[in-house]
PDB file of C-alpha atoms and ligand atoms in Angstrom:
ATOM      1  CA  UNK K 122     174.565 255.456 212.011  1.00  0.00           C
ATOM      2  CA  UNK K 123     177.263 255.021 213.410  1.00  0.00           C
ATOM      3  CA  UNK K 124     179.951 251.636 213.181  1.00  0.00           C
ATOM      4  CA  UNK K 125     181.291 251.753 216.050  1.00  0.00           C
ATOM      5  CA  UNK K 126     180.474 248.708 218.456  1.00  0.00           C
ATOM      6  CA  UNK K 127     181.128 247.490 222.264  1.00  0.00           C
ATOM      7  CA  UNK K 128     181.704 243.839 223.479  1.00  0.00           C
ATOM      8  CA  UNK K 129     183.304 242.869 226.714  1.00  0.00           C
ATOM      9  CA  UNK K 130     185.771 239.539 226.183  1.00  0.00           C
ATOM     10  CA  UNK K 131     186.410 239.045 230.018  1.00  0.00           C
ATOM     11  CA  UNK K 132     188.042 241.565 231.604  1.00  0.00           C
ATOM     12  CA  UNK K 133     188.487 243.817 228.397  1.00  0.00           C
ATOM     13  CA  UNK K 134     186.200 245.886 226.657  1.00  0.00           C
ATOM     14  CA  UNK K 135     186.621 246.253 222.674  1.00  0.00           C
ATOM     15  CA  UNK K 136     185.217 248.443 220.661  1.00  0.00           C
ATOM     16  CA  UNK K 137     184.875 247.832 216.708  1.00  0.00           C
ATOM     17  CA  UNK K 138     186.248 250.597 215.251  1.00  0.00           C
ATOM     18  CA  UNK K 139     185.813 251.985 211.109  1.00  0.00           C
ATOM     19  CA  UNK K 140     187.810 254.712 209.610  1.00  0.00           C
ATOM     20  CA  UNK K 141     185.812 254.785 205.893  1.00  0.00           C
ATOM     21  CA  UNK K 142     185.039 252.160 203.232  1.00  0.00           C
ATOM     22  CA  UNK K 143     186.906 252.113 200.179  1.00  0.00           C
ATOM     23  CA  UNK K 144     186.508 249.563 196.323  1.00  0.00           C
ATOM     24  CA  UNK K 145     188.588 247.018 195.775  1.00  0.00           C
ATOM     25  CA  UNK K 146     188.529 244.959 191.507  1.00  0.00           C
ATOM     26  CA  UNK K 147     186.330 241.988 192.247  1.00  0.00           C
ATOM     27  CA  UNK K 148     188.071 239.961 190.700  1.00  0.00           C
ATOM     28  CA  UNK K 149     191.275 240.788 192.465  1.00  0.00           C
ATOM     29  CA  UNK K 150     189.493 240.443 196.083  1.00  0.00           C
ATOM     30  CA  UNK K 151     188.503 236.982 194.568  1.00  0.00           C
ATOM     31  CA  UNK K 152     191.930 235.164 193.138  1.00  0.00           C
ATOM     32  CA  UNK K 153     190.590 232.638 191.303  1.00  0.00           C
ATOM     33  CA  UNK K 154     187.008 232.319 192.554  1.00  0.00           C
ATOM     34  CA  UNK K 155     184.442 232.951 188.937  1.00  0.00           C
ATOM     35  CA  UNK K 156     182.666 235.843 188.970  1.00  0.00           C
ATOM     36  CA  UNK K 157     179.744 233.754 188.861  1.00  0.00           C
ATOM     37  CA  UNK K 158     179.826 232.730 191.976  1.00  0.00           C
ATOM     38  CA  UNK K 159     181.870 235.848 194.218  1.00  0.00           C
ATOM     39  CA  UNK K 160     178.600 237.991 192.816  1.00  0.00           C
ATOM     40  CA  UNK K 161     176.366 236.240 194.505  1.00  0.00           C
ATOM     41  CA  UNK K 162     177.916 237.761 198.250  1.00  0.00           C
ATOM     42  CA  UNK K 163     178.805 241.245 197.128  1.00  0.00           C
ATOM     43  CA  UNK K 164     177.895 243.230 194.283  1.00  0.00           C
ATOM     44  CA  UNK K 165     180.792 244.902 191.933  1.00  0.00           C
ATOM     45  CA  UNK K 166     180.191 248.566 190.826  1.00  0.00           C
ATOM     46  CA  UNK K 167     179.852 249.492 187.042  1.00  0.00           C
ATOM     47  CA  UNK K 168     184.471 249.337 187.624  1.00  0.00           C
ATOM     48  CA  UNK K 169     184.238 245.587 188.873  1.00  0.00           C
ATOM     49  CA  UNK K 170     185.224 247.246 192.394  1.00  0.00           C
ATOM     50  CA  UNK K 171     182.913 245.543 195.388  1.00  0.00           C
ATOM     51  CA  UNK K 172     182.494 247.534 198.441  1.00  0.00           C
ATOM     52  CA  UNK K 173     184.562 246.926 201.509  1.00  0.00           C
ATOM     53  CA  UNK K 174     184.868 248.859 204.901  1.00  0.00           C
ATOM     54  CA  UNK K 175     188.432 249.534 207.673  1.00  0.00           C
ATOM     55  CA  UNK K 176     187.385 247.853 210.918  1.00  0.00           C
ATOM     56  CA  UNK K 177     190.006 248.730 213.115  1.00  0.00           C
ATOM     57  CA  UNK K 178     189.951 247.461 216.478  1.00  0.00           C
ATOM     58  CA  UNK K 179     190.130 249.531 220.076  1.00  0.00           C
ATOM     59  CA  UNK K 180     190.818 247.397 223.149  1.00  0.00           C
ATOM     60  CA  UNK K 181     191.242 248.409 226.517  1.00  0.00           C
ATOM     61  CA  UNK K 182     192.951 245.779 229.134  1.00  0.00           C
ATOM     62  CA  UNK K 183     195.021 246.858 231.863  1.00  0.00           C
ATOM     63  CA  UNK K 184     194.800 250.694 231.713  1.00  0.00           C
ATOM     64  CA  UNK K 185     195.617 251.143 228.752  1.00  0.00           C
ATOM     65  CA  UNK K 186     194.051 252.303 225.411  1.00  0.00           C
ATOM     66  CA  UNK K 187     195.834 249.265 221.990  1.00  0.00           C
ATOM     67  CA  UNK K 188     194.536 249.917 218.424  1.00  0.00           C
ATOM     68  CA  UNK K 189     195.007 247.362 216.461  1.00  0.00           C
ATOM     69  CA  UNK K 190     195.420 249.047 212.156  1.00  0.00           C
ATOM     70  CA  UNK K 191     194.779 252.441 212.060  1.00  0.00           C
ATOM     71  CA  UNK K 192     192.821 252.776 209.223  1.00  0.00           C
ATOM     72  CA  UNK K 193     193.319 254.519 205.086  1.00  0.00           C
ATOM     73  CA  UNK K 194     195.644 256.121 203.834  1.00  0.00           C
ATOM     74  CA  UNK K 195     194.005 260.038 203.438  1.00  0.00           C
ATOM     75  CA  UNK K 196     197.893 261.488 202.699  1.00  0.00           C
ATOM     76  CA  UNK K 197     198.099 260.035 198.579  1.00  0.00           C
ATOM     77  CA  UNK K 198     195.907 263.473 196.529  1.00  0.00           C
ATOM     78  CA  UNK K 199     192.425 262.631 195.195  1.00  0.00           C
ATOM     79  CA  UNK K 200     194.176 260.185 192.453  1.00  0.00           C
ATOM     80  CA  UNK K 201     194.042 257.641 194.813  1.00  0.00           C
ATOM     81  CA  UNK K 202     191.045 258.709 196.714  1.00  0.00           C
ATOM     82  CA  UNK K 203     188.976 258.284 193.514  1.00  0.00           C
ATOM     83  CA  UNK K 204     190.724 255.009 192.147  1.00  0.00           C
ATOM     84  CA  UNK K 205     189.337 252.965 195.614  1.00  0.00           C
ATOM     85  CA  UNK K 206     186.062 255.646 195.940  1.00  0.00           C
ATOM     86  CA  UNK K 207     187.578 255.937 199.505  1.00  0.00           C
ATOM     87  CA  UNK K 208     184.473 257.632 201.232  1.00  0.00           C
ATOM     88  CA  UNK K 209     185.264 258.630 203.892  1.00  0.00           C
ATOM     89  CA  UNK K 210     181.198 258.652 206.260  1.00  0.00           C
ATOM     90  CA  UNK K 211     183.345 258.084 209.287  1.00  0.00           C
ATOM     91  CA  UNK K 212     186.790 258.390 210.670  1.00  0.00           C
ATOM     92  CA  UNK K 213     189.032 256.764 213.623  1.00  0.00           C
ATOM     93  CA  UNK K 214     189.152 259.900 215.216  1.00  0.00           C
ATOM     94  CA  UNK K 215     185.180 260.235 214.589  1.00  0.00           C
ATOM     95  CA  UNK K 216     185.299 256.368 215.853  1.00  0.00           C
ATOM     96  CA  UNK K 217     187.608 256.792 218.403  1.00  0.00           C
ATOM     97  CA  UNK K 218     186.529 260.552 220.211  1.00  0.00           C
ATOM     98  CA  UNK K 219     182.688 258.356 220.067  1.00  0.00           C
ATOM     99  CA  UNK K 220     184.166 256.309 222.947  1.00  0.00           C
ATOM    100  CA  UNK K 221     185.605 259.093 224.833  1.00  0.00           C
ATOM    101  CA  UNK K 222     188.801 259.265 223.527  1.00  0.00           C
ATOM    102  CA  UNK K 223     192.027 261.187 221.236  1.00  0.00           C
ATOM    103  CA  UNK K 224     194.678 260.071 219.413  1.00  0.00           C
ATOM    104  CA  UNK K 225     196.943 260.663 222.300  1.00  0.00           C
ATOM    105  CA  UNK K 226     195.305 258.883 224.757  1.00  0.00           C
ATOM    106  CA  UNK K 227     196.600 255.942 222.318  1.00  0.00           C
ATOM    107  CA  UNK K 228     199.175 253.594 224.962  1.00  0.00           C
ATOM    108  CA  UNK K 229     199.847 250.768 221.834  1.00  0.00           C
ATOM    109  CA  UNK K 230     199.545 250.798 217.782  1.00  0.00           C
ATOM    110  CA  UNK K 231     199.137 247.055 216.900  1.00  0.00           C
ATOM    111  CA  UNK K 232     199.910 247.088 212.909  1.00  0.00           C
ATOM    112  CA  UNK K 233     198.994 243.509 211.828  1.00  0.00           C
ATOM    113  CA  UNK K 234     200.716 244.577 208.000  1.00  0.00           C
ATOM    114  CA  UNK K 235     201.476 247.719 206.916  1.00  0.00           C
ATOM    115  CA  UNK K 236     199.513 248.410 203.720  1.00  0.00           C
ATOM    116  CA  UNK K 237     198.244 251.409 203.243  1.00  0.00           C
ATOM    117  CA  UNK K 238     194.696 250.478 203.128  1.00  0.00           C
ATOM    118  CA  UNK K 239     196.551 248.924 207.064  1.00  0.00           C
ATOM    119  CA  UNK K 240     199.080 251.035 208.523  1.00  0.00           C
ATOM    120  CA  UNK K 241     197.573 254.388 206.670  1.00  0.00           C
ATOM    121  CA  UNK K 242     196.527 256.611 209.829  1.00  0.00           C
ATOM    122  CA  UNK K 243     199.759 255.651 210.814  1.00  0.00           C
ATOM    123  CA  UNK K 244     201.197 259.189 210.197  1.00  0.00           C
ATOM    124  CA  UNK K 245     199.088 262.403 209.763  1.00  0.00           C
ATOM    125  CA  UNK K 246     198.977 264.920 207.126  1.00  0.00           C
ATOM    126  CA  UNK K 247     202.050 266.755 208.518  1.00  0.00           C
ATOM    127  CA  UNK K 248     203.878 262.561 208.661  1.00  0.00           C
ATOM    128  CA  UNK K 249     204.177 263.033 212.297  1.00  0.00           C
ATOM    129  CA  UNK K 250     203.342 260.445 214.332  1.00  0.00           C
ATOM    130  CA  UNK K 251     199.361 259.773 214.639  1.00  0.00           C
ATOM    131  CA  UNK K 252     199.502 258.799 218.083  1.00  0.00           C
ATOM    132  CA  UNK K 253     201.912 260.388 219.146  1.00  0.00           C
ATOM    133  CA  UNK K 254     201.957 258.571 222.596  1.00  0.00           C
ATOM    134  CA  UNK K 255     202.496 255.511 221.077  1.00  0.00           C
ATOM    135  CA  UNK K 256     204.450 252.257 220.780  1.00  0.00           C
ATOM    136  CA  UNK K 257     204.411 251.016 217.250  1.00  0.00           C
ATOM    137  CA  UNK K 258     204.196 247.216 217.042  1.00  0.00           C
ATOM    138  CA  UNK K 259     205.021 245.247 214.432  1.00  0.00           C
ATOM    139  CA  UNK K 260     206.874 241.815 212.741  1.00  0.00           C
ATOM    140  CA  UNK K 261     210.323 242.014 212.061  1.00  0.00           C
ATOM    141  CA  UNK K 262     209.489 240.605 208.747  1.00  0.00           C
ATOM    142  CA  UNK K 263     206.722 242.869 207.872  1.00  0.00           C
ATOM    143  CA  UNK K 264     208.990 246.152 208.582  1.00  0.00           C
ATOM    144  CA  UNK K 265     212.081 244.523 206.683  1.00  0.00           C
ATOM    145  CA  UNK K 266     209.465 243.630 203.802  1.00  0.00           C
ATOM    146  CA  UNK K 267     207.758 247.146 203.492  1.00  0.00           C
ATOM    147  CA  UNK K 268     211.435 248.848 203.499  1.00  0.00           C
ATOM    148  CA  UNK K 269     212.003 246.729 200.384  1.00  0.00           C
ATOM    149  CA  UNK K 270     209.970 246.469 198.410  1.00  0.00           C
ATOM    150  CA  UNK K 271     209.665 244.441 194.616  1.00  0.00           C
ATOM    151  CA  UNK K 272     207.729 245.230 191.636  1.00  0.00           C
ATOM    152  CA  UNK K 273     204.788 242.444 192.915  1.00  0.00           C
ATOM    153  CA  UNK K 274     204.253 244.060 196.060  1.00  0.00           C
ATOM    154  CA  UNK K 275     204.762 248.115 196.317  1.00  0.00           C
ATOM    155  CA  UNK K 276     201.842 249.190 195.220  1.00  0.00           C
ATOM    156  CA  UNK K 277     200.820 248.551 198.653  1.00  0.00           C
ATOM    157  CA  UNK K 278     203.029 249.816 200.847  1.00  0.00           C
ATOM    158  CA  UNK K 279     203.006 254.111 201.093  1.00  0.00           C
ATOM    159  CA  UNK K 280     206.604 255.282 203.146  1.00  0.00           C
ATOM    160  CA  UNK K 281     204.985 258.344 204.030  1.00  0.00           C
ATOM    161  CA  UNK K 282     202.666 255.834 206.405  1.00  0.00           C
ATOM    162  CA  UNK K 283     206.525 253.888 207.636  1.00  0.00           C
ATOM    163  CA  UNK K 284     209.395 256.299 207.447  1.00  0.00           C
ATOM    164  CA  UNK K 285     208.274 258.881 210.253  1.00  0.00           C
ATOM    165  CA  UNK K 286     207.444 256.299 212.419  1.00  0.00           C
ATOM    166  CA  UNK K 287     210.983 254.502 211.721  1.00  0.00           C
ATOM    167  CA  UNK K 288     212.968 257.909 211.737  1.00  0.00           C
ATOM    168  CA  UNK K 289     211.646 258.561 214.865  1.00  0.00           C
ATOM    169  CA  UNK K 290     212.180 254.736 216.781  1.00  0.00           C
ATOM    170  CA  UNK K 291     208.824 254.317 217.710  1.00  0.00           C
ATOM    171  CA  UNK K 292     208.356 250.787 215.884  1.00  0.00           C
ATOM    172  CA  UNK K 293     208.579 248.162 217.985  1.00  0.00           C
ATOM    173  CA  UNK K 294     209.085 244.065 216.176  1.00  0.00           C
ATOM    174  CA  UNK K 295     208.303 240.711 216.986  1.00  0.00           C
ATOM    175  CA  UNK K 296     209.180 237.612 215.407  1.00  0.00           C
ATOM    176  CA  UNK K 297     207.113 234.703 215.774  1.00  0.00           C
ATOM    177  CA  UNK K 298     204.097 234.598 218.355  1.00  0.00           C
ATOM    178  CA  UNK K 299     204.658 237.366 221.079  1.00  0.00           C
ATOM    179  CA  UNK K 300     202.978 237.858 223.998  1.00  0.00           C
ATOM    180  CA  UNK K 301     202.279 241.726 224.971  1.00  0.00           C
ATOM    181  CA  UNK K 302     199.673 240.839 227.696  1.00  0.00           C
ATOM    182  CA  UNK K 303     198.856 237.193 228.967  1.00  0.00           C
ATOM    183  CA  UNK K 304     195.605 238.523 227.881  1.00  0.00           C
ATOM    184  CA  UNK K 305     196.563 239.775 223.841  1.00  0.00           C
ATOM    185  CA  UNK K 306     199.195 238.290 221.850  1.00  0.00           C
ATOM    186  CA  UNK K 307     200.122 238.486 217.926  1.00  0.00           C
ATOM    187  CA  UNK K 308     201.578 236.444 216.214  1.00  0.00           C
ATOM    188  CA  UNK K 309     202.163 234.910 212.433  1.00  0.00           C
ATOM    189  CA  UNK K 310     199.483 233.993 209.593  1.00  0.00           C
ATOM    190  CA  UNK K 311     201.493 234.772 206.372  1.00  0.00           C
ATOM    191  CA  UNK K 312     200.126 234.028 203.133  1.00  0.00           C
ATOM    192  CA  UNK K 313     199.108 237.298 202.305  1.00  0.00           C
ATOM    193  CA  UNK K 314     202.860 238.416 202.524  1.00  0.00           C
ATOM    194  CA  UNK K 315     205.253 237.234 204.996  1.00  0.00           C
ATOM    195  CA  UNK K 316     205.516 239.065 207.801  1.00  0.00           C
ATOM    196  CA  UNK K 317     201.421 239.600 208.195  1.00  0.00           C
ATOM    197  CA  UNK K 318     200.118 239.036 211.959  1.00  0.00           C
ATOM    198  CA  UNK K 319     196.559 238.185 214.048  1.00  0.00           C
ATOM    199  CA  UNK K 320     195.839 239.553 217.140  1.00  0.00           C
ATOM    200  CA  UNK K 321     194.546 236.768 219.500  1.00  0.00           C
ATOM    201  CA  UNK K 322     192.495 238.465 222.987  1.00  0.00           C
ATOM    202  CA  UNK K 323     191.728 235.507 225.622  1.00  0.00           C
ATOM    203  CA  UNK K 324     189.990 236.467 228.644  1.00  0.00           C
ATOM    204  CA  UNK K 325     187.491 234.044 231.351  1.00  0.00           C
ATOM    205  CA  UNK K 326     187.325 231.311 229.052  1.00  0.00           C
ATOM    206  CA  UNK K 327     186.371 234.189 226.242  1.00  0.00           C
ATOM    207  CA  UNK K 328     188.134 234.596 222.442  1.00  0.00           C
ATOM    208  CA  UNK K 329     188.822 237.549 219.790  1.00  0.00           C
ATOM    209  CA  UNK K 330     190.553 237.195 217.285  1.00  0.00           C
ATOM    210  CA  UNK K 331     191.580 239.682 214.688  1.00  0.00           C
ATOM    211  CA  UNK K 332     192.287 238.427 211.696  1.00  0.00           C
ATOM    212  CA  UNK K 333     193.920 240.683 208.986  1.00  0.00           C
ATOM    213  CA  UNK K 334     193.330 239.881 206.072  1.00  0.00           C
ATOM    214  CA  UNK K 335     193.748 236.368 206.612  1.00  0.00           C
ATOM    215  CA  UNK K 336     189.857 236.983 206.270  1.00  0.00           C
ATOM    216  CA  UNK K 337     189.465 240.423 204.726  1.00  0.00           C
ATOM    217  CA  UNK K 338     185.081 239.901 204.518  1.00  0.00           C
ATOM    218  CA  UNK K 339     182.662 237.352 205.979  1.00  0.00           C
ATOM    219  CA  UNK K 340     182.274 236.998 201.931  1.00  0.00           C
ATOM    220  CA  UNK K 341     186.014 234.892 201.627  1.00  0.00           C
ATOM    221  CA  UNK K 342     185.031 232.337 204.525  1.00  0.00           C
ATOM    222  CA  UNK K 343     184.963 229.343 202.319  1.00  0.00           C
ATOM    223  CA  UNK K 344     188.876 228.494 201.835  1.00  0.00           C
ATOM    224  CA  UNK K 345     189.390 228.284 198.645  1.00  0.00           C
ATOM    225  CA  UNK K 346     187.678 232.152 198.616  1.00  0.00           C
ATOM    226  CA  UNK K 347     191.752 233.305 198.470  1.00  0.00           C
ATOM    227  CA  UNK K 348     192.529 236.798 197.124  1.00  0.00           C
ATOM    228  CA  UNK K 349     194.471 237.226 194.489  1.00  0.00           C
ATOM    229  CA  UNK K 350     196.558 239.978 196.117  1.00  0.00           C
ATOM    230  CA  UNK K 351     197.682 236.815 198.205  1.00  0.00           C
ATOM    231  CA  UNK K 352     202.056 236.895 198.102  1.00  0.00           C
ATOM    232  CA  UNK K 353     201.428 233.351 198.910  1.00  0.00           C
ATOM    233  CA  UNK K 354     197.789 232.274 198.234  1.00  0.00           C
ATOM    234  CA  UNK K 355     198.909 227.863 198.896  1.00  0.00           C
ATOM    235  CA  UNK K 356     200.098 229.005 203.257  1.00  0.00           C
ATOM    236  CA  UNK K 357     196.825 231.367 202.697  1.00  0.00           C
ATOM    237  CA  UNK K 358     195.297 228.144 201.843  1.00  0.00           C
ATOM    238  CA  UNK K 359     197.082 226.224 204.727  1.00  0.00           C
ATOM    239  CA  UNK K 360     197.184 228.527 207.269  1.00  0.00           C
ATOM    240  CA  UNK K 361     193.278 228.978 207.386  1.00  0.00           C
ATOM    241  CA  UNK K 362     193.493 225.040 207.621  1.00  0.00           C
ATOM    242  CA  UNK K 363     195.314 225.419 210.986  1.00  0.00           C
ATOM    243  CA  UNK K 364     192.928 228.090 212.516  1.00  0.00           C
ATOM    244  CA  UNK K 365     189.723 227.622 211.422  1.00  0.00           C
ATOM    245  CA  UNK K 366     188.950 224.476 213.159  1.00  0.00           C
ATOM    246  CA  UNK K 367     190.594 225.772 216.417  1.00  0.00           C
ATOM    247  CA  UNK K 368     188.531 229.567 215.958  1.00  0.00           C
ATOM    248  CA  UNK K 369     185.648 227.822 215.982  1.00  0.00           C
ATOM    249  CA  UNK K 370     185.658 224.730 218.287  1.00  0.00           C
ATOM    250  CA  UNK K 371     186.714 227.852 220.431  1.00  0.00           C
ATOM    251  CA  UNK K 372     183.434 229.686 219.369  1.00  0.00           C
ATOM    252  CA  UNK K 373     186.059 232.655 219.002  1.00  0.00           C
ATOM    253  CA  UNK K 374     184.523 235.932 218.406  1.00  0.00           C
ATOM    254  CA  UNK K 375     185.915 236.521 214.556  1.00  0.00           C
ATOM    255  CA  UNK K 376     186.556 240.302 213.223  1.00  0.00           C
ATOM    256  CA  UNK K 377     187.455 240.563 209.438  1.00  0.00           C
ATOM    257  CA  UNK K 378     189.242 243.553 208.825  1.00  0.00           C
ATOM    258  CA  UNK K 379     187.024 244.764 205.829  1.00  0.00           C
ATOM    259  CA  UNK K 380     183.590 243.545 205.675  1.00  0.00           C
ATOM    260  CA  UNK K 381     181.423 246.334 205.031  1.00  0.00           C
ATOM    261  CA  UNK K 382     178.564 244.669 206.994  1.00  0.00           C
ATOM    262  CA  UNK K 383     179.539 242.829 210.162  1.00  0.00           C
ATOM    263  CA  UNK K 384     182.241 243.841 212.842  1.00  0.00           C
ATOM    264  CA  UNK K 385     182.377 240.434 214.501  1.00  0.00           C
ATOM    265  CA  UNK K 386     180.849 236.824 214.070  1.00  0.00           C
ATOM    266  CA  UNK K 387     180.758 233.400 214.564  1.00  0.00           C
ATOM    267  CA  UNK K 388     182.786 230.893 212.368  1.00  0.00           C
ATOM    268  CA  UNK K 389     179.868 227.531 212.384  1.00  0.00           C
ATOM    269  CA  UNK K 390     180.372 223.912 210.576  1.00  0.00           C
ATOM    270  CA  UNK K 391     178.608 224.649 207.045  1.00  0.00           C
ATOM    271  CA  UNK K 392     178.744 219.941 207.222  1.00  0.00           C
ATOM    272  CA  UNK K 393     180.914 219.923 204.008  1.00  0.00           C
ATOM    273  CA  UNK K 394     184.245 220.273 206.681  1.00  0.00           C
ATOM    274  CA  UNK K 395     184.422 223.998 206.199  1.00  0.00           C
ATOM    275  CA  UNK K 396     183.088 227.322 207.809  1.00  0.00           C
ATOM    276  CA  UNK K 397     179.748 229.792 207.344  1.00  0.00           C
ATOM    277  CA  UNK K 398     180.634 233.324 208.730  1.00  0.00           C
ATOM    278  CA  UNK K 399     177.281 233.856 211.195  1.00  0.00           C
ATOM    279  CA  UNK K 400     177.467 238.419 211.764  1.00  0.00           C
ATOM    280  CA  UNK K 401     176.593 239.297 215.073  1.00  0.00           C
TER     281      UNK K 401
HETATM  282 ZN1   ZN I 681     193.525 244.398 203.738  1.00  0.00          ZN
END
């Protein structure tokens, strides 16, 4: 069964793509939430790892093909693939092919952040830009942090996904909220790290939000279900409390980047001041 799904958001065509599955430690994925609670939502394997999917997005707007995230690093070798149980049942390339697109057709790549499970196919096995006709958009803060790593964030960045793009001057950087088209913008959602951005598409009264790791999966929709990976978890909480009610009120289509089951869904009030994720 193919993962690829289509929606129309006003004048834009939107496709949910996939670059396969992987697994991360369930404890790390749910931070301070005890396993007895999170295992009601997802079932870990014998190594305590939970299933996650890589869900990039393709937006067709004003005649351009815009790729939100490039997928899972494919250049880090067998040990990496085993550690993260990488399963390439479908890929960003097979997903694009299903909608009649080749990597050369991509005009713009939006890197919400540069972690290996989000920007992993920025480059190919020859360490060339995978999307050679595209500009790559990333926040100034994120590009700085990804190239000046420290002991707490170093494992999340692999230079081979970043350096070749830098060397060929293909990155465009932005600060704060930035408009790409009147319908499409990127905006800061710090917490997971300092420089992460989300994507907002709004056309004819319809709103779509690509949440990046502010909401990695639908199982993380309760406010305190914040990843142990987050560098600034209280900031994540504040950003969630700022945006979740707004996205609920707008009936926005919410796209979590790692949900194993849902491409998108909506936030519904849970009657206790928080939200539930209803997949569509
Ligand atoms: Zn991620």
